[in-house]
XYZ file of C-alpha atoms in Angstrom:
595
model
C 7.465 -144.579 -14.523
C 9.746 -142.824 -17.011
C 9.290 -140.263 -19.732
C 11.405 -138.632 -22.432
C 13.412 -135.787 -20.983
C 13.174 -132.349 -22.555
C 16.525 -130.809 -23.511
C 17.555 -127.797 -25.569
C 20.262 -129.637 -27.479
C 21.103 -130.915 -30.931
C 22.752 -134.316 -31.132
C 23.107 -135.835 -27.611
C 26.543 -137.058 -28.635
C 27.757 -133.511 -29.293
C 26.586 -131.748 -26.135
C 30.011 -131.505 -24.476
C 31.769 -130.139 -27.554
C 29.035 -127.608 -28.205
C 29.036 -126.609 -24.520
C 32.773 -125.915 -24.694
C 32.361 -123.866 -27.875
C 29.759 -121.682 -26.189
C 31.813 -121.382 -23.028
C 34.935 -120.049 -24.710
C 32.892 -117.652 -26.850
C 31.391 -116.241 -23.650
C 34.608 -115.836 -21.641
C 37.578 -114.257 -23.477
C 40.074 -115.605 -20.951
C 39.321 -119.208 -21.906
C 40.460 -121.308 -24.848
C 40.075 -124.940 -25.829
C 42.195 -127.552 -27.506
C 41.196 -128.458 -31.016
C 41.967 -132.058 -31.759
C 40.214 -135.313 -32.455
C 36.761 -135.722 -30.863
C 38.052 -137.237 -27.621
C 40.066 -134.145 -26.699
C 37.868 -131.862 -24.602
C 40.131 -129.490 -22.706
C 39.414 -125.931 -21.562
C 42.484 -123.894 -20.633
C 43.596 -120.395 -19.834
C 44.102 -118.452 -23.037
C 47.099 -116.608 -21.567
C 49.133 -119.694 -20.627
C 51.703 -121.344 -22.858
C 53.023 -124.489 -21.246
C 56.688 -124.267 -22.184
C 57.095 -120.773 -20.742
C 54.565 -120.803 -17.884
C 56.421 -119.840 -14.726
C 53.931 -121.076 -12.116
C 52.651 -124.465 -11.059
C 49.839 -125.571 -13.349
C 46.710 -126.850 -11.622
C 44.457 -129.230 -13.560
C 41.205 -130.865 -12.548
C 38.590 -132.682 -14.557
C 36.078 -135.455 -14.833
C 32.884 -136.330 -16.583
C 30.717 -133.571 -17.991
C 27.255 -132.795 -16.696
C 28.548 -131.143 -13.518
C 28.844 -127.624 -14.904
C 30.147 -125.171 -13.966
C 32.627 -127.748 -12.629
C 35.293 -127.930 -13.794
C 35.653 -125.699 -16.830
C 33.894 -122.781 -15.130
C 36.731 -122.594 -12.622
C 39.512 -122.196 -15.165
C 41.173 -118.835 -14.827
C 44.044 -116.958 -13.228
C 44.124 -117.801 -9.528
C 42.312 -121.104 -9.904
C 42.576 -123.890 -12.497
C 45.013 -123.661 -15.366
C 43.056 -126.234 -17.352
C 40.051 -128.537 -17.040
C 39.836 -131.866 -18.831
C 36.321 -133.023 -19.650
C 34.923 -136.423 -20.452
C 31.560 -137.220 -21.949
C 28.529 -136.866 -19.701
C 29.279 -138.707 -16.442
C 32.277 -140.431 -18.044
C 35.911 -139.955 -17.105
C 38.138 -138.198 -19.663
C 40.517 -140.591 -21.342
C 44.248 -140.565 -20.951
C 45.039 -138.809 -24.231
C 42.851 -135.824 -23.295
C 44.479 -135.519 -19.874
C 47.933 -135.731 -21.402
C 47.030 -133.067 -23.944
C 45.959 -130.782 -21.105
C 49.170 -131.383 -19.170
C 51.360 -130.713 -22.192
C 49.481 -127.520 -23.038
C 49.862 -125.676 -19.725
C 52.736 -127.243 -17.787
C 56.029 -125.396 -17.595
C 59.196 -125.888 -15.557
C 57.379 -125.514 -12.207
C 55.341 -128.652 -12.830
C 51.677 -129.600 -12.577
C 49.277 -130.619 -9.809
C 46.446 -132.938 -10.834
C 43.344 -132.754 -8.612
C 41.291 -135.911 -9.082
C 37.826 -136.664 -7.745
C 37.640 -140.079 -6.146
C 35.965 -142.207 -8.793
C 37.588 -145.325 -10.218
C 37.649 -144.108 -13.818
C 39.107 -140.739 -12.886
C 41.773 -142.255 -10.649
C 42.864 -144.713 -13.336
C 42.876 -142.300 -16.274
C 44.500 -139.417 -14.430
C 46.956 -141.832 -12.812
C 48.069 -143.309 -16.136
C 48.313 -139.829 -17.659
C 50.450 -138.693 -14.718
C 52.848 -141.593 -15.150
C 53.103 -140.978 -18.896
C 53.747 -137.260 -18.323
C 56.469 -138.050 -15.797
C 58.121 -140.331 -18.324
C 58.181 -137.367 -20.709
C 60.008 -135.258 -18.154
C 57.140 -133.310 -16.573
C 57.043 -132.774 -12.824
C 53.662 -134.105 -11.686
C 51.931 -134.416 -8.319
C 48.467 -135.859 -7.818
C 45.944 -135.594 -4.999
C 42.644 -137.468 -4.835
C 39.691 -135.724 -3.214
C 37.037 -137.786 -1.429
C 34.783 -135.597 0.689
C 31.568 -137.640 0.795
C 30.196 -138.090 4.329
C 26.957 -139.893 3.481
C 28.118 -143.458 3.879
C 29.944 -145.326 6.650
C 33.724 -145.605 6.239
C 34.438 -147.838 3.253
C 35.824 -151.290 3.869
C 37.022 -151.817 0.331
C 39.224 -149.792 -1.981
C 36.508 -147.502 -3.376
C 36.602 -144.911 -0.612
C 34.680 -141.663 -0.326
C 33.301 -140.045 -3.463
C 34.581 -136.692 -4.650
C 31.835 -134.101 -4.405
C 31.458 -130.308 -4.282
C 34.199 -129.901 -1.691
C 36.563 -130.434 -4.627
C 35.804 -126.880 -5.779
C 37.206 -125.466 -2.548
C 40.354 -127.528 -3.049
C 40.845 -126.207 -6.580
C 40.471 -122.620 -5.365
C 43.020 -123.115 -2.601
C 45.489 -124.909 -4.850
C 45.073 -122.348 -7.621
C 45.740 -119.469 -5.232
C 48.805 -121.192 -3.813
C 50.145 -121.736 -7.323
C 49.444 -118.128 -8.312
C 51.368 -116.990 -5.229
C 54.494 -118.667 -6.644
C 54.699 -121.678 -4.327
C 56.612 -124.736 -5.505
C 54.895 -127.887 -6.735
C 55.543 -129.703 -3.455
C 54.165 -126.756 -1.484
C 51.055 -126.428 -3.638
C 50.434 -130.167 -3.378
C 50.863 -130.068 0.402
C 48.453 -127.147 0.797
C 45.858 -128.890 -1.378
C 46.291 -132.250 0.382
C 45.899 -130.648 3.800
C 42.739 -128.837 2.679
C 41.281 -132.029 1.210
C 41.549 -133.685 4.628
C 39.554 -130.857 6.215
C 36.379 -131.001 4.105
C 33.182 -133.012 4.222
C 30.122 -133.021 1.952
C 26.664 -134.571 1.821
C 23.902 -134.163 -0.760
C 20.098 -134.248 -0.820
C 18.046 -134.711 -4.005
C 14.393 -134.099 -4.794
C 14.562 -135.506 -8.321
C 16.660 -137.716 -10.560
C 18.707 -136.082 -13.314
C 18.020 -136.618 -17.015
C 20.887 -137.542 -19.319
C 20.783 -135.934 -22.785
C 18.734 -138.041 -25.160
C 17.521 -140.427 -22.463
C 14.325 -140.860 -20.475
C 13.757 -139.284 -17.076
C 13.379 -141.697 -14.211
C 10.776 -141.099 -11.530
C 12.648 -143.252 -9.055
C 11.850 -141.039 -6.087
C 8.149 -140.499 -6.643
C 6.070 -137.652 -5.193
C 6.783 -136.376 -1.706
C 10.134 -138.156 -1.406
C 13.735 -137.042 -1.159
C 16.999 -138.926 -1.416
C 19.769 -138.505 1.137
C 23.457 -139.040 0.567
C 23.418 -139.315 -3.197
C 26.325 -138.984 -5.580
C 26.478 -136.680 -8.587
C 25.937 -139.227 -11.347
C 22.313 -140.105 -10.754
C 23.149 -143.113 -8.620
C 20.786 -143.882 -5.712
C 21.522 -142.268 -2.377
C 22.044 -143.823 1.010
C 18.368 -143.510 1.967
C 14.981 -142.349 0.697
C 12.791 -140.360 3.093
C 9.664 -138.240 3.110
C 10.241 -134.654 2.069
C 10.805 -132.461 5.131
C 11.019 -128.697 5.753
C 14.444 -127.367 4.862
C 15.290 -126.707 8.533
C 15.109 -130.436 9.255
C 16.901 -131.413 6.053
C 19.795 -129.053 6.788
C 19.963 -130.264 10.386
C 20.196 -133.898 9.275
C 22.910 -133.180 6.724
C 25.021 -131.141 9.152
C 24.795 -133.817 11.844
C 25.843 -136.452 9.320
C 28.844 -134.448 8.120
C 29.956 -133.706 11.676
C 29.129 -137.166 13.035
C 31.579 -138.570 15.566
C 30.573 -142.082 14.508
C 31.994 -141.767 11.014
C 34.709 -139.368 12.240
C 35.022 -137.893 8.751
C 35.014 -134.302 9.954
C 34.965 -134.035 13.720
C 35.294 -130.403 14.728
C 35.578 -129.158 18.315
C 33.366 -126.235 19.285
C 34.989 -122.940 18.387
C 36.527 -124.274 15.174
C 36.647 -121.919 12.203
C 34.972 -123.200 9.052
C 33.777 -122.191 5.606
C 30.399 -123.339 4.305
C 29.531 -124.174 0.702
C 25.881 -124.661 -0.296
C 25.901 -126.228 -3.749
C 22.911 -126.485 -6.065
C 22.697 -129.711 -8.027
C 21.403 -128.110 -11.226
C 17.654 -127.741 -10.845
C 17.362 -125.832 -7.572
C 16.318 -122.161 -7.571
C 18.674 -119.663 -5.991
C 15.916 -118.762 -3.538
C 15.917 -122.286 -2.091
C 19.714 -122.414 -1.943
C 19.819 -119.140 -0.027
C 17.188 -120.405 2.415
C 19.278 -123.508 3.049
C 22.374 -121.344 3.445
C 20.780 -119.111 6.050
C 19.496 -122.046 8.059
C 22.837 -123.834 7.878
C 24.773 -120.836 9.204
C 22.472 -120.454 12.201
C 22.588 -124.152 13.050
C 26.356 -124.337 12.702
C 26.761 -121.367 15.026
C 24.070 -122.098 17.606
C 23.881 -125.888 17.705
C 27.412 -126.921 16.800
C 29.330 -123.955 18.201
C 31.341 -123.367 15.022
C 32.586 -120.048 13.661
C 31.508 -119.595 10.038
C 34.139 -117.410 8.342
C 32.894 -117.627 4.739
C 29.680 -118.750 3.031
C 29.607 -119.749 -0.649
C 26.129 -120.310 -2.079
C 25.362 -121.216 -5.678
C 25.758 -123.980 -8.228
C 29.352 -125.233 -8.256
C 29.202 -128.965 -9.008
C 25.857 -130.008 -10.428
C 24.269 -133.176 -11.694
C 22.654 -131.925 -14.908
C 19.088 -130.915 -13.986
C 18.815 -132.604 -10.607
C 16.803 -130.729 -7.972
C 18.555 -130.661 -4.621
C 21.670 -129.383 -2.929
C 24.779 -130.487 -1.123
C 26.464 -128.962 1.887
C 30.237 -128.836 2.256
C 32.054 -127.817 5.429
C 35.776 -127.155 5.548
C 37.859 -126.466 8.630
C 40.056 -123.455 7.946
C 42.906 -121.427 9.333
C 44.458 -118.125 8.259
C 46.413 -119.650 5.347
C 43.435 -121.382 3.792
C 41.278 -118.278 4.206
C 43.980 -116.234 2.497
C 43.928 -118.619 -0.464
C 40.124 -118.619 -0.620
C 40.069 -114.812 -0.599
C 42.836 -114.447 -3.182
C 41.702 -112.870 -6.471
C 40.763 -115.074 -9.403
C 39.458 -114.600 -12.927
C 37.673 -117.964 -12.974
C 34.190 -117.167 -14.346
C 32.099 -119.023 -11.784
C 33.922 -118.394 -8.530
C 31.803 -116.064 -6.297
C 34.153 -113.109 -6.038
C 31.926 -111.151 -3.652
C 32.378 -113.520 -0.722
C 35.933 -112.643 0.364
C 36.494 -110.759 3.613
C 35.655 -111.351 7.237
C 32.010 -111.614 8.149
C 30.552 -110.867 11.585
C 29.693 -113.852 13.759
C 26.034 -112.883 13.612
C 24.387 -110.935 10.827
C 21.553 -108.726 12.102
C 19.175 -106.641 9.984
C 20.002 -102.966 9.596
C 17.260 -100.798 11.151
C 15.178 -98.900 8.632
C 16.123 -95.205 8.722
C 13.363 -93.185 10.339
C 11.608 -90.766 8.050
C 12.398 -87.256 9.224
C 8.909 -85.820 8.852
C 6.641 -84.031 11.266
C 5.067 -87.375 12.131
C 3.644 -87.259 15.644
C 4.743 -90.523 17.260
C 2.650 -89.844 20.363
C -0.436 -89.727 18.171
C 0.266 -93.185 16.722
C -0.994 -95.207 19.615
C -4.338 -96.848 20.241
C -6.483 -94.564 22.409
C -7.425 -95.886 25.826
C -11.030 -94.945 25.153
C -12.658 -94.893 21.736
C -15.161 -92.287 20.697
C -18.069 -93.182 18.418
C -15.928 -92.786 15.314
C -13.235 -94.964 16.858
C -15.678 -97.790 17.519
C -16.986 -97.512 13.971
C -13.514 -97.712 12.467
C -12.509 -100.598 14.706
C -15.593 -102.623 13.776
C -15.242 -101.917 10.062
C -11.476 -102.563 9.889
C -11.647 -105.769 11.901
C -14.546 -107.168 9.853
C -12.887 -106.307 6.545
C -9.566 -107.865 7.544
C -11.185 -111.053 8.841
C -13.184 -111.432 5.639
C -9.951 -111.272 3.618
C -8.488 -113.976 5.840
C -11.555 -116.136 5.147
C -11.249 -115.499 1.410
C -7.558 -116.437 1.195
C -7.981 -119.847 -0.443
C -10.710 -118.697 -2.819
C -8.647 -115.712 -3.950
C -5.617 -117.927 -4.525
C -7.710 -120.398 -6.506
C -9.115 -117.687 -8.753
C -5.692 -116.117 -9.158
C -4.114 -119.462 -10.062
C -6.281 -119.441 -13.197
C -5.793 -115.836 -14.269
C -2.608 -114.672 -12.500
C 0.258 -116.009 -10.461
C -1.818 -117.699 -7.763
C -0.843 -115.596 -4.756
C -3.542 -112.921 -4.499
C -5.077 -114.552 -1.437
C -1.754 -115.070 0.280
C -0.720 -111.478 -0.411
C -3.994 -110.060 0.865
C -3.849 -112.408 3.861
C -0.487 -110.936 4.902
C -1.943 -107.453 4.682
C -5.016 -108.393 6.719
C -2.949 -110.024 9.446
C -0.680 -106.973 9.653
C -3.702 -104.680 9.962
C -5.223 -106.708 12.795
C -1.900 -106.844 14.626
C -1.046 -103.165 14.196
C -4.560 -102.043 15.149
C -4.048 -103.480 18.629
C -1.229 -101.059 19.362
C -0.706 -98.229 16.935
C -3.876 -97.188 15.122
C -5.164 -93.824 16.447
C -8.741 -94.927 15.863
C -10.266 -91.677 17.099
C -8.520 -89.947 14.174
C -9.906 -91.431 10.965
C -7.405 -89.815 8.614
C -4.337 -90.971 10.569
C -5.845 -94.446 10.904
C -6.271 -94.745 7.135
C -2.664 -93.606 6.727
C -1.478 -96.277 9.157
C -3.428 -98.960 7.300
C -1.501 -97.961 4.200
C 1.766 -98.316 6.096
C 0.752 -101.750 7.406
C -0.104 -103.211 4.022
C 2.841 -101.506 2.325
C 5.197 -103.185 4.771
C 4.045 -106.766 4.220
C 2.212 -106.963 0.899
C 4.458 -107.403 -2.084
C 3.826 -106.953 -5.762
C 1.218 -104.775 -7.418
C -1.453 -105.294 -4.759
C 0.688 -103.899 -1.974
C 1.590 -100.702 -3.786
C -1.948 -100.128 -5.063
C -3.430 -100.419 -1.590
C -0.741 -98.123 -0.235
C -1.634 -95.558 -2.913
C -5.318 -95.979 -2.092
C -4.734 -95.246 1.600
C -2.320 -92.359 1.053
C -4.681 -90.635 -1.374
C -7.614 -91.074 0.990
C -5.542 -89.736 3.882
C -4.556 -86.620 1.943
C -8.192 -85.865 1.106
C -9.454 -86.532 4.645
C -6.787 -84.245 6.141
C -8.246 -81.303 4.257
C -10.989 -80.971 6.886
C -10.911 -81.156 10.664
C -14.450 -82.574 10.712
C -15.022 -85.684 8.616
C -18.461 -85.843 7.044
C -20.025 -88.354 4.684
C -19.056 -86.034 1.846
C -15.384 -86.154 2.922
C -15.466 -89.972 2.889
C -17.012 -89.915 -0.564
C -14.387 -87.494 -1.816
C -11.637 -89.609 -0.235
C -12.854 -92.707 -2.061
C -12.963 -90.811 -5.341
C -9.444 -89.473 -4.742
C -8.216 -93.033 -4.098
C -9.730 -94.290 -7.320
C -8.225 -91.408 -9.261
C -4.756 -92.100 -7.806
C -4.931 -95.831 -8.511
C -6.009 -95.158 -12.079
C -3.293 -92.535 -12.561
C -0.392 -94.688 -11.379
C -1.720 -98.142 -12.256
C -3.109 -97.184 -15.667
C -6.411 -99.053 -15.296
C -9.906 -97.635 -15.738
C -13.397 -99.074 -15.415
C -13.856 -102.281 -17.405
C -10.196 -103.302 -17.340
C -10.980 -106.203 -14.972
C -9.157 -104.895 -11.904
C -9.917 -103.845 -8.338
C -11.302 -100.606 -9.767
C -14.274 -102.530 -11.137
C -15.442 -102.982 -7.560
C -14.307 -99.601 -6.235
C -15.799 -97.448 -9.016
C -19.382 -98.800 -8.710
C -19.115 -98.490 -4.928
C -17.987 -94.878 -5.164
C -20.623 -93.964 -7.720
C -23.437 -95.545 -5.688
C -22.228 -93.954 -2.461
C -22.308 -90.478 -3.967
C -25.653 -90.985 -5.706
C -27.260 -92.327 -2.540
C -26.071 -89.430 -0.431
C -27.160 -86.937 -3.098
C -30.596 -88.580 -3.036
C -30.850 -87.873 0.680
C -30.296 -91.369 2.024
C -28.656 -91.705 5.427
C -24.978 -92.595 5.548
C -25.467 -96.187 6.737
C -27.931 -96.954 3.963
C -25.623 -95.337 1.425
C -22.720 -97.425 2.703
C -24.715 -100.661 2.442
C -25.950 -99.856 -1.059
C -22.435 -99.001 -2.194
C -21.159 -102.304 -0.775
C -23.747 -104.184 -2.844
C -22.552 -102.264 -5.897
C -18.971 -103.333 -5.122
C -20.027 -106.988 -5.005
C -21.996 -106.724 -8.244
C -19.116 -104.921 -9.922
C -16.657 -107.602 -8.874
C -18.909 -110.412 -10.108
C -19.335 -108.606 -13.428
C -15.605 -108.916 -14.133
C -16.297 -112.439 -15.403
C -17.683 -110.794 -18.528
C -14.755 -108.420 -19.027
C -11.635 -108.866 -21.122
C -8.544 -108.147 -19.071
C -6.511 -105.145 -20.164
C -4.173 -104.801 -17.204
C -1.961 -107.061 -15.118
C -1.104 -110.715 -15.685
C -4.703 -111.520 -16.596
C -4.200 -109.646 -19.866
C -2.100 -112.603 -21.051
C -4.832 -115.149 -20.292
C -7.309 -116.380 -22.889
C -10.898 -115.093 -22.807
C -12.259 -118.621 -22.315
C -10.407 -118.947 -19.030
C -11.255 -115.427 -17.868
C -14.971 -116.146 -18.232
C -14.752 -118.937 -15.642
C -13.653 -116.788 -12.709
C -14.038 -113.193 -11.495
C -11.053 -110.916 -11.032
C -9.443 -111.812 -7.680
C -8.448 -108.225 -6.918
C -12.000 -106.982 -7.458
C -13.400 -109.811 -5.351
C -11.007 -108.927 -2.530
C -12.246 -105.322 -2.588
C -15.863 -106.463 -2.607
C -15.154 -108.815 0.287
C -13.659 -106.330 2.720
C -15.945 -103.483 1.645
C -19.140 -105.531 2.141
C -17.895 -107.009 5.437
C -17.124 -103.537 6.767
C -20.594 -102.268 5.843
C -22.342 -105.221 7.485
C -20.245 -104.852 10.626
C -21.268 -101.215 10.945
C -24.903 -102.164 10.402
C -24.771 -104.921 13.034
C -23.628 -102.417 15.658
C -26.348 -99.946 14.654
C -23.766 -97.246 14.003
C -23.988 -94.492 11.490
C -21.285 -95.298 8.979
C -19.540 -91.978 9.368
C -20.108 -91.342 13.083
C -21.449 -87.862 12.456
């Protein structure tokens, strides 16, 4: 199956030229050569070849791998990058133009990724430049570890490890080393790096159709960066297992590409292939560091995570490992003005990163009070029953809340509430002072505030803090105090959240509950009956949100036709735990307020 790929471009034939024009407009330190259409060269704006007094470092290849290689042009890294069309090697004239533009008396190092077209075109350009009197050295980088050692002349493909080589070579050149010395440093580094990639999708070339070669639930292992098939197709696995497989392949003693004894110092590069969110790259990075340290016994000195050498819009990542010593680390840490090099990574990192403890709040908080009593009084049993029932009902509602929220929000209401409910049940076992209702409500707020993100977490924290403040006004908690606490919570939520009745929010369950609770008590009904009646009002209020137009939150962006099909998830969550708490109290034949 294939379909037309969506691209924000003009003419597919002009994408590289227009990319370069935008790049140099964005970064003042970059310039480009203006010549006939085949010349696509990005170079440092401050370098004039005839007078440049350092070794020039040039890399290049087909476009579509951005930010490689043009994004790494800058002082301390590449002097120029020569670009071909998408996934096509630059031709000889373009490479020669780049050499002539930035090469001075110290000479030029060409860093070439190991693909036949690149080797041939850069090789011919090097020979031509030498015949013109330029001092030229060339190294070919092949860091691919996905396939068994090649029997023919093709060899290992050049992948994201090339970016590490360009950084090291650029730093060596900036330090004033000779051409032979820069070439030797770069060659040594290229022999110390291995890379393997994993893809979840196939890339789409500008103006062409998108292939669905992989199909749903599949991933490709050991792919290249030009959309070519990988070494194997497998079922999609959790990232822990994917990272483990890739690391074992890179460090395999069977291929012997990068065999490192335990205790070796390395740097790690996690490279996004173009369509992978930063979140997923960082997850892979964290897992890779732990596995390298714990399972392989390696010392990870630097971690570089981001998109360095992509494959257009391909989803996936590659992992590169390089063995390092003090000299290489010095070159990696050296300053650079290349736009896409992660400048914040330099400097030694501890062998193990541990979380920093949260500073303790210096209040009059009584830590001895915050412990579950050995024996519960009547109020304690009431609170325990109500809290446990409410939390378990939220757990049961998780999928339904997510389903409703997927239609009118971002689809995570159930998951968010589930985290809060689980935290409440866990914390209640140890730290809720259930015989003190006010402190218990305060601790519930702390529990949900710790684990529930987004708007829901903060609103529930506000609800609990406001209720706590009102309950603390009296040493004896009566039904009236509970009623006042609920009203105070609603007032606080409305004040800070901006919603009122009818806005299709959690308040549309809380407000009817509060109103009914107060009216029932004023009418002389006992506290349990009032609680049950108010819980029915909460349920009815939540169901009524189907007929409301949203005026707060993400639902306010959703059409009325969709809103009418589902109730507000936040209101339904309130109705769920409120009703469950009331029924739990009733089942134990307790008075709701224990008074």
